[in-house]
Amino acid sequence: MSKLYGGIEGGGTKFVCAVGTGPDDIRAEIRFPTTTPKETLAQAVDFFKGYGDLAAIGIACFGPLDPNPDSVTFGQILPTPKPGWTGADLVGAMRSAFDLPVGFDTDVNGAALGEYRWGAAQGLDTFIYLTIGTGIGGGAYVNGRLLHGLLHPEMGHIPLPHDLARDPYEGNCPFHKDCFEGLASGVAMEKRWGQPAGTLPADHPAWELEAHYIAHALASYVYTLSPQRIIIGGGVGQNESILKMVQQKVLVLLNGYVQSPAILENIRTYIVNPGLGNRSGVAGAIALAQLVDEEK
Ligand code: ZN
């Protein structure tokens, strides 16, 4: 019988906790708003207390965070503009309630691992999972393992060419103003166009500009990490009008320089939406639990 795992998808506005063996076998799931760390983590603990036979717990959370098990701040949220959450100790909260291994990583690294195990990245050893929604973040799986390095990648904050004549919107990243996230997150779209991204019609010029920014970011990732595939999730990233435009613009930007059939002949299977759809997050948390259980 398959082992049962607990997964926490920690988001800026909501937490999702689940128990299961994988995305097709979620036995129970609960979601609640992200409030204070104390209250939010207590709700997660209460939920898992109903399941006595878990093998491990995985936490896939918004960052920045410390995913290094050898660090003194492992398991914590690093300085964040989100009120009250700087220093929140997610792994500590789970370890003090349960005698279980606890896996901990960014939401996007978790989602990448979930896509590797069950979704659109099966069989690959180097790929990227990017989410474009309220914020923008990217996880990377490189040479068969999740990429951490110093902390974890911050793909949402790379600088992009910003033509102020074409797009006078100054950008809304609190750290860099017009970085990728500052120009292309769902929040940036809403501020630029004066209405929520989800309500912009398919023929609105917003989508062409959005695809332009996403394609520039993707071209940089192709040049730097040489991914075998790029998976784009999130509410904006999974908008129907955008994927095809992004694929075509990436081809134009690369201009034939990266000589791989995966790009030159198969762009539609190179830049894709998640195989797990909106389940990437929870599946990622379960996958992180499995990983820490396998590595213990
Ligand atoms: Zn930024």
Short mmCIF file of N, CA, C and O and ligand atoms in Angstrom, two decimals, residues 156-158 172-182, ligand 1:
data_model
loop_
_atom_site.label_atom_id
_atom_site.label_comp_id
_atom_site.label_asym_id
_atom_site.label_seq_id
_atom_site.Cartn_x
_atom_site.Cartn_y
_atom_site.Cartn_z
N GLY A 156 11.27 35.73 -10.71
CA GLY A 156 10.30 36.80 -10.93
C GLY A 156 10.91 38.19 -10.87
O GLY A 156 10.24 39.16 -11.22
N HIS A 157 12.15 38.29 -10.44
CA HIS A 157 12.71 39.63 -10.22
C HIS A 157 13.83 39.99 -11.19
O HIS A 157 14.60 40.92 -10.94
N ILE A 158 13.93 39.27 -12.29
CA ILE A 158 14.97 39.64 -13.27
C ILE A 158 14.56 40.95 -13.96
O ILE A 158 13.37 41.23 -14.13
N ASN A 172 5.47 47.90 -10.17
CA ASN A 172 5.04 47.95 -8.77
C ASN A 172 5.82 47.04 -7.83
O ASN A 172 5.37 46.73 -6.74
N CYS A 173 7.02 46.59 -8.24
CA CYS A 173 7.80 45.79 -7.29
C CYS A 173 8.35 46.72 -6.21
O CYS A 173 8.98 47.73 -6.52
N PRO A 174 8.13 46.39 -4.93
CA PRO A 174 8.62 47.25 -3.86
C PRO A 174 10.15 47.33 -3.79
O PRO A 174 10.71 48.25 -3.21
N PHE A 175 10.83 46.36 -4.41
CA PHE A 175 12.30 46.35 -4.38
C PHE A 175 12.91 46.93 -5.65
O PHE A 175 13.93 47.60 -5.61
N HIS A 176 12.32 46.63 -6.82
CA HIS A 176 12.96 47.01 -8.09
C HIS A 176 12.06 47.80 -9.03
O HIS A 176 12.46 48.11 -10.14
N LYS A 177 10.89 48.08 -8.63
CA LYS A 177 9.92 48.77 -9.49
C LYS A 177 9.60 47.97 -10.76
O LYS A 177 8.65 47.24 -10.79
N ASP A 178 10.42 48.13 -11.84
CA ASP A 178 10.00 47.53 -13.11
C ASP A 178 10.78 46.26 -13.47
O ASP A 178 11.22 46.08 -14.59
N CYS A 179 10.93 45.36 -12.48
CA CYS A 179 11.44 44.02 -12.79
C CYS A 179 10.31 43.23 -13.46
O CYS A 179 9.21 43.76 -13.67
N PHE A 180 10.56 41.95 -13.75
CA PHE A 180 9.55 41.09 -14.40
C PHE A 180 8.23 41.12 -13.61
O PHE A 180 7.16 41.43 -14.16
N GLU A 181 8.30 40.84 -12.31
CA GLU A 181 7.08 40.84 -11.49
C GLU A 181 6.44 42.23 -11.43
O GLU A 181 5.22 42.38 -11.50
N GLY A 182 7.30 43.25 -11.33
CA GLY A 182 6.80 44.62 -11.25
C GLY A 182 6.03 45.05 -12.49
O GLY A 182 5.14 45.89 -12.43
ZN ZN B 1 11.39 42.86 -8.19
#
